[in-house]
């Protein structure tokens, strides 16, 4: 250790005329020659001046620059802190709120190189330039990580650092940035502050942290608002007259890990917290009439009756809403496999009593969040601690405005929004982007808490099942928003996706545990896993994300049955629904996505643990099976994490891990081996033995399946379901899946499953199989005989013996169709399949699945494709009022669109007589912007007439525009109309259009009073 000393640089330079080089790992002080140079000012901004003093003390280095003081403190070999106090006095407003106690500081060394000091660990060197004081970071191999273009500057309001920007450098972070964040912030300015803007462009749950593709990250240790401009150069500021930042070095995952080492790893939620939650006010709810807290049990029963998961319920979610009978409510919910949650606007002083009465979820809002920053972070920590101090449960909180450190105590949700297609669109990049700031659990209410529709609810719920946490909120919309409220087909589709998430809980829970170790959440932007793919950082990947490493999710965010622009990065990707394989990088357009189909892809090599056939995690018993969904390609693995799911005993080591390893061909024919290791560790309720199920997506039937001897091959699905053990090759399932059952096996012993003579995912000749598609926009009449077209495209080999069957809705009839001869390689043949929909078939979109059995390259293959057909009502054959016809679409801004009434309030048939400018109308449609009514005219109508305006009931408010579309083309628009406008007549020729849409849109950004009337709306038809 070097002894403490003082070197006067000016004297040494004068006497010896030499450049002094100092080096030492310990304590030292030095003053260079430029001892009298002070700060420099540019306008009102002061930039730090030359170094006038230097002192080293272990891993802490202190510098003077005139009146200003700076301090560099190394936390680890790749993490350090820079502080700068313009007045020379260091302050730390966050104290120990955000940054946790760290381990021993690393060994460091320093050298005086004349123009700069080098402060080094074994991994990095921070260069501290002297004239003026300026910092630059280098790796131990001498490559630059970042450098300041000028010294740190300040004015009366903020302190700013300016860094050089690399030619291809990309930036992420800032916490939850609504509508962005999963693609690069390069060229953008990101605000990091509490703004309570919960719509697109807002930034709830901000985090003063960003990371760069150049291999570093920065955390501003502050409660002040921040602004990051990722321009050239990069300018980052905090609204305070002090500078305090931590720096991390490494790739994106390393940087997130170091940041969460500093500020806390994400918490591990209870398993029920990863199931869907339900929120409403059940005591004196003004929106729903008189009711009581115990009425929540009836809603919980609704989930049971509809066979739907429901992990927890907030029973007092509403301003002024209290609760009663809390212990009885908690017990009743627990009897139904659901936990009690509470929201309150009056603080958390009662949380101890509430938790002892059964509360297990705390939604933080209003007084619990308040002004945000420290208040919000303290609320998160205190509520989390309140649950843990008064029960054996894990803390589980939700907040719409938080700050750095909140990842260790809660879920961050994006606030209160209105359900719409636009809401779905901007949420997609939001949550994956937040992962880049160490937020592992971010989400939004399914279809918002206002507005919405059956279709937007279903589309929103689908993709949110691939988030870690989610919630549906009632009470603020026109009607309740439980997933079973909309009737068919929505209830069945919602159930399927809720239960799919339930089956995927072992996969998602394993990633939840991983986040406690790495800081990286399950929901990820493509750029995190594919950092060298330039398309992953740009708009090509903006509206998709990864759920873990194995699922790529590309939500539908428009009212359509096709999805364009799905970008698949490098690797082999498998369509989850059809089994079709894609070679990335590639972009998919015209992806068929009827209402029941979320565009979802699985990465080849995936081995996904699942709980088969359950509604709730509470359905699991000691003899329940563990399933593995395997997409064999090359060597791959997955480590399953298990604990009791609800208590905190895992923190003391009460958990188990079990590794699955897959050895398969990289491509084409070969054997597949699946090795399931012994389960290591233990916890209360751990299975000592269990049966296993495997779905192995090979595309080719194996000769045999071996598990310490040959397993019996079963000849049918029925035989497989009945058998205790055995295997069956289901050639009709997603291109061909080997399904395997075992008897109960000891979890303490490893075993190996071998599939002989099969293939990697995609089959022995993966490019030879046929693929299916269907023309968009096919229409068929309810109860009327018709045909549905299916396009069969041969792969790299001729296809023969093609037979097409359709899986159609109940009550429909479909006749299989055979293709004569062969379809040459690379050619497409359109096959017409005879179909008769049910007489009472639901109008509008219906989902159909085509299955093509065929032969290619001497092997029997199958291809599957879901697509939509539109069921049409009989078209009008005479003049008809629009309000008397069936509507294919009736989207409305508030409440239902009304037939022969004004829009009224939120309920059906609660409007008044249609009245425009004092004139009443017996017939017409009353709507609220934004509204869209679609009518099927089938080419039978020549004109549409109406009187339009804002209904008199609004008394002068509102501002809207009306429009008429015929077969997708706008054929008439009104001027902007207010409640004081004159009635406008409509007389539009239709020229045989098949579809007519009547739209009313808001024109001033405020939908208050936007009650539009299509009065006397009538079609002239023959």
mmCIF file of C-alpha atoms in Angstrom, residues 801-984:
data_model
loop_
_atom_site.group_PDB
_atom_site.id
_atom_site.type_symbol
_atom_site.label_atom_id
_atom_site.label_comp_id
_atom_site.label_asym_id
_atom_site.label_seq_id
_atom_site.Cartn_x
_atom_site.Cartn_y
_atom_site.Cartn_z
ATOM 1 C CA UNK A 801 -53.039 -37.693 -52.820
ATOM 2 C CA UNK A 802 -54.310 -34.376 -51.495
ATOM 3 C CA UNK A 803 -57.498 -34.389 -49.443
ATOM 4 C CA UNK A 804 -58.868 -31.236 -47.824
ATOM 5 C CA UNK A 805 -61.146 -31.367 -44.805
ATOM 6 C CA UNK A 806 -62.525 -28.397 -42.901
ATOM 7 C CA UNK A 807 -63.075 -28.129 -39.173
ATOM 8 C CA UNK A 808 -66.107 -25.815 -39.023
ATOM 9 C CA UNK A 809 -68.264 -24.382 -36.219
ATOM 10 C CA UNK A 810 -70.922 -26.546 -34.599
ATOM 11 C CA UNK A 811 -74.022 -26.965 -36.756
ATOM 12 C CA UNK A 812 -72.153 -26.406 -40.028
ATOM 13 C CA UNK A 813 -71.587 -29.054 -42.682
ATOM 14 C CA UNK A 814 -68.439 -29.429 -44.765
ATOM 15 C CA UNK A 815 -67.707 -32.058 -47.410
ATOM 16 C CA UNK A 816 -64.077 -33.191 -47.880
ATOM 17 C CA UNK A 817 -62.545 -32.369 -51.252
ATOM 18 C CA UNK A 818 -59.951 -34.428 -53.128
ATOM 19 C CA UNK A 819 -57.415 -33.139 -55.619
ATOM 20 C CA UNK A 820 -56.905 -35.273 -58.689
ATOM 21 C CA UNK A 821 -53.375 -35.894 -59.872
ATOM 22 C CA UNK A 822 -50.424 -34.026 -58.510
ATOM 23 C CA UNK A 823 -49.513 -30.476 -57.631
ATOM 24 C CA UNK A 824 -46.054 -29.763 -59.085
ATOM 25 C CA UNK A 825 -43.324 -28.484 -56.771
ATOM 26 C CA UNK A 826 -43.710 -24.786 -56.053
ATOM 27 C CA UNK A 827 -47.149 -24.563 -57.687
ATOM 28 C CA UNK A 828 -50.473 -23.608 -56.063
ATOM 29 C CA UNK A 829 -53.886 -25.134 -56.651
ATOM 30 C CA UNK A 830 -57.127 -23.615 -55.374
ATOM 31 C CA UNK A 831 -59.539 -26.196 -53.999
ATOM 32 C CA UNK A 832 -63.238 -25.427 -53.484
ATOM 33 C CA UNK A 833 -64.684 -27.155 -50.420
ATOM 34 C CA UNK A 834 -68.470 -27.423 -50.128
ATOM 35 C CA UNK A 835 -69.838 -25.841 -46.925
ATOM 36 C CA UNK A 836 -73.293 -25.183 -45.493
ATOM 37 C CA UNK A 837 -73.336 -22.866 -42.431
ATOM 38 C CA UNK A 838 -75.982 -23.397 -39.784
ATOM 39 C CA UNK A 839 -79.266 -21.557 -40.246
ATOM 40 C CA UNK A 840 -78.639 -19.670 -37.015
ATOM 41 C CA UNK A 841 -74.940 -19.136 -37.592
ATOM 42 C CA UNK A 842 -73.567 -16.010 -35.936
ATOM 43 C CA UNK A 843 -73.211 -13.239 -38.466
ATOM 44 C CA UNK A 844 -69.782 -11.893 -39.186
ATOM 45 C CA UNK A 845 -66.432 -13.590 -38.801
ATOM 46 C CA UNK A 846 -66.253 -17.359 -38.341
ATOM 47 C CA UNK A 847 -63.036 -19.318 -37.873
ATOM 48 C CA UNK A 848 -62.420 -22.374 -40.051
ATOM 49 C CA UNK A 849 -59.463 -24.769 -39.969
ATOM 50 C CA UNK A 850 -58.354 -26.528 -43.132
ATOM 51 C CA UNK A 851 -56.408 -29.811 -42.957
ATOM 52 C CA UNK A 852 -54.645 -31.129 -46.051
ATOM 53 C CA UNK A 853 -53.483 -34.756 -45.956
ATOM 54 C CA UNK A 854 -51.001 -35.440 -48.746
ATOM 55 C CA UNK A 855 -47.838 -37.233 -49.766
ATOM 56 C CA UNK A 856 -44.512 -35.581 -50.503
ATOM 57 C CA UNK A 857 -41.088 -37.181 -50.970
ATOM 58 C CA UNK A 858 -42.611 -40.597 -50.320
ATOM 59 C CA UNK A 859 -43.877 -39.614 -46.868
ATOM 60 C CA UNK A 860 -47.413 -38.962 -45.628
ATOM 61 C CA UNK A 861 -47.671 -35.366 -44.445
ATOM 62 C CA UNK A 862 -50.311 -32.951 -43.279
ATOM 63 C CA UNK A 863 -50.698 -29.185 -43.406
ATOM 64 C CA UNK A 864 -53.026 -27.096 -41.255
ATOM 65 C CA UNK A 865 -54.257 -23.527 -41.552
ATOM 66 C CA UNK A 866 -56.821 -21.436 -39.681
ATOM 67 C CA UNK A 867 -58.599 -18.676 -41.563
ATOM 68 C CA UNK A 868 -61.722 -16.565 -41.400
ATOM 69 C CA UNK A 869 -64.861 -16.586 -43.526
ATOM 70 C CA UNK A 870 -67.610 -14.021 -43.162
ATOM 71 C CA UNK A 871 -71.148 -15.215 -42.547
ATOM 72 C CA UNK A 872 -73.606 -12.847 -44.176
ATOM 73 C CA UNK A 873 -77.295 -12.276 -43.494
ATOM 74 C CA UNK A 874 -79.737 -12.318 -46.442
ATOM 75 C CA UNK A 875 -79.314 -8.985 -48.267
ATOM 76 C CA UNK A 876 -82.287 -6.614 -48.386
ATOM 77 C CA UNK A 877 -84.577 -7.203 -51.357
ATOM 78 C CA UNK A 878 -86.634 -4.025 -50.910
ATOM 79 C CA UNK A 879 -86.242 -0.593 -49.365
ATOM 80 C CA UNK A 880 -85.185 -0.967 -45.726
ATOM 81 C CA UNK A 881 -84.507 1.149 -42.659
ATOM 82 C CA UNK A 882 -80.890 0.824 -41.493
ATOM 83 C CA UNK A 883 -82.111 0.235 -37.932
ATOM 84 C CA UNK A 884 -84.133 -2.824 -39.057
ATOM 85 C CA UNK A 885 -81.217 -4.621 -40.722
ATOM 86 C CA UNK A 886 -78.662 -6.942 -39.165
ATOM 87 C CA UNK A 887 -75.397 -5.153 -38.426
ATOM 88 C CA UNK A 888 -72.105 -6.861 -39.116
ATOM 89 C CA UNK A 889 -70.294 -4.321 -36.977
ATOM 90 C CA UNK A 890 -71.563 -1.910 -34.330
ATOM 91 C CA UNK A 891 -68.563 -0.305 -32.661
ATOM 92 C CA UNK A 892 -69.584 2.621 -30.462
ATOM 93 C CA UNK A 893 -67.699 5.135 -28.327
ATOM 94 C CA UNK A 894 -69.900 4.850 -25.239
ATOM 95 C CA UNK A 895 -72.561 2.266 -24.547
ATOM 96 C CA UNK A 896 -74.247 0.395 -27.410
ATOM 97 C CA UNK A 897 -75.353 2.011 -30.635
ATOM 98 C CA UNK A 898 -79.144 2.391 -30.382
ATOM 99 C CA UNK A 899 -81.826 1.441 -32.899
ATOM 100 C CA UNK A 900 -84.533 4.115 -33.301
ATOM 101 C CA UNK A 901 -83.282 5.991 -30.208
ATOM 102 C CA UNK A 902 -80.579 8.447 -29.328
ATOM 103 C CA UNK A 903 -77.368 7.084 -27.846
ATOM 104 C CA UNK A 904 -78.523 7.825 -24.289
ATOM 105 C CA UNK A 905 -76.317 6.503 -21.500
ATOM 106 C CA UNK A 906 -74.311 3.312 -21.073
ATOM 107 C CA UNK A 907 -77.150 0.783 -21.181
ATOM 108 C CA UNK A 908 -79.105 -0.753 -24.030
ATOM 109 C CA UNK A 909 -82.343 0.979 -25.107
ATOM 110 C CA UNK A 910 -81.850 3.845 -22.629
ATOM 111 C CA UNK A 911 -81.869 6.589 -25.285
ATOM 112 C CA UNK A 912 -84.635 9.046 -26.110
ATOM 113 C CA UNK A 913 -86.554 9.898 -29.235
ATOM 114 C CA UNK A 914 -84.174 10.906 -32.028
ATOM 115 C CA UNK A 915 -84.294 14.701 -32.296
ATOM 116 C CA UNK A 916 -82.368 16.995 -34.623
ATOM 117 C CA UNK A 917 -82.950 20.774 -34.623
ATOM 118 C CA UNK A 918 -86.316 20.244 -32.966
ATOM 119 C CA UNK A 919 -87.497 17.614 -35.460
ATOM 120 C CA UNK A 920 -88.202 14.128 -34.119
ATOM 121 C CA UNK A 921 -87.651 10.891 -36.028
ATOM 122 C CA UNK A 922 -89.243 7.510 -35.465
ATOM 123 C CA UNK A 923 -86.490 5.609 -37.283
ATOM 124 C CA UNK A 924 -82.708 5.888 -37.265
ATOM 125 C CA UNK A 925 -79.540 5.069 -35.342
ATOM 126 C CA UNK A 926 -78.166 6.910 -32.307
ATOM 127 C CA UNK A 927 -74.414 6.599 -31.702
ATOM 128 C CA UNK A 928 -71.518 8.128 -29.774
ATOM 129 C CA UNK A 929 -68.232 8.947 -31.512
ATOM 130 C CA UNK A 930 -66.171 7.113 -32.440
ATOM 131 C CA UNK A 931 -68.746 4.835 -34.029
ATOM 132 C CA UNK A 932 -68.772 2.358 -36.921
ATOM 133 C CA UNK A 933 -71.935 0.568 -38.123
ATOM 134 C CA UNK A 934 -71.555 -1.944 -40.973
ATOM 135 C CA UNK A 935 -74.499 -3.205 -43.025
ATOM 136 C CA UNK A 936 -74.454 -5.985 -45.624
ATOM 137 C CA UNK A 937 -76.288 -4.853 -48.751
ATOM 138 C CA UNK A 938 -75.064 -7.650 -51.020
ATOM 139 C CA UNK A 939 -75.050 -5.490 -54.145
ATOM 140 C CA UNK A 940 -78.835 -5.083 -53.953
ATOM 141 C CA UNK A 941 -79.040 -1.381 -52.997
ATOM 142 C CA UNK A 942 -78.676 1.725 -55.127
ATOM 143 C CA UNK A 943 -78.773 4.555 -52.560
ATOM 144 C CA UNK A 944 -78.540 5.511 -48.901
ATOM 145 C CA UNK A 945 -80.362 8.517 -47.430
ATOM 146 C CA UNK A 946 -80.500 10.053 -43.931
ATOM 147 C CA UNK A 947 -80.494 13.259 -41.921
ATOM 148 C CA UNK A 948 -77.427 13.615 -39.689
ATOM 149 C CA UNK A 949 -76.422 15.785 -36.756
ATOM 150 C CA UNK A 950 -75.758 15.833 -33.027
ATOM 151 C CA UNK A 951 -78.877 14.962 -31.068
ATOM 152 C CA UNK A 952 -80.678 17.815 -29.313
ATOM 153 C CA UNK A 953 -80.328 15.990 -25.986
ATOM 154 C CA UNK A 954 -76.734 17.241 -25.868
ATOM 155 C CA UNK A 955 -77.855 20.877 -25.830
ATOM 156 C CA UNK A 956 -75.185 22.321 -28.081
ATOM 157 C CA UNK A 957 -72.136 20.260 -27.065
ATOM 158 C CA UNK A 958 -70.058 17.897 -29.146
ATOM 159 C CA UNK A 959 -68.128 18.079 -32.410
ATOM 160 C CA UNK A 960 -68.123 15.228 -34.942
ATOM 161 C CA UNK A 961 -67.975 14.332 -38.631
ATOM 162 C CA UNK A 962 -70.100 11.735 -40.423
ATOM 163 C CA UNK A 963 -68.961 9.548 -43.324
ATOM 164 C CA UNK A 964 -70.283 6.742 -45.513
ATOM 165 C CA UNK A 965 -68.039 4.022 -46.925
ATOM 166 C CA UNK A 966 -69.040 1.601 -49.680
ATOM 167 C CA UNK A 967 -66.867 -1.506 -50.156
ATOM 168 C CA UNK A 968 -63.977 0.225 -48.404
ATOM 169 C CA UNK A 969 -64.138 3.516 -50.306
ATOM 170 C CA UNK A 970 -65.318 6.769 -48.707
ATOM 171 C CA UNK A 971 -68.272 7.973 -50.808
ATOM 172 C CA UNK A 972 -69.545 10.815 -48.613
ATOM 173 C CA UNK A 973 -68.353 12.944 -45.710
ATOM 174 C CA UNK A 974 -70.025 15.719 -43.764
ATOM 175 C CA UNK A 975 -68.429 18.959 -42.647
ATOM 176 C CA UNK A 976 -67.471 19.198 -38.978
ATOM 177 C CA UNK A 977 -70.693 19.426 -37.012
ATOM 178 C CA UNK A 978 -71.406 20.707 -33.505
ATOM 179 C CA UNK A 979 -74.475 20.509 -31.334
ATOM 180 C CA UNK A 980 -75.483 23.889 -32.764
ATOM 181 C CA UNK A 981 -75.095 22.898 -36.457
ATOM 182 C CA UNK A 982 -77.972 22.605 -38.877
ATOM 183 C CA UNK A 983 -79.099 19.117 -39.839
ATOM 184 C CA UNK A 984 -77.264 17.814 -42.926
#
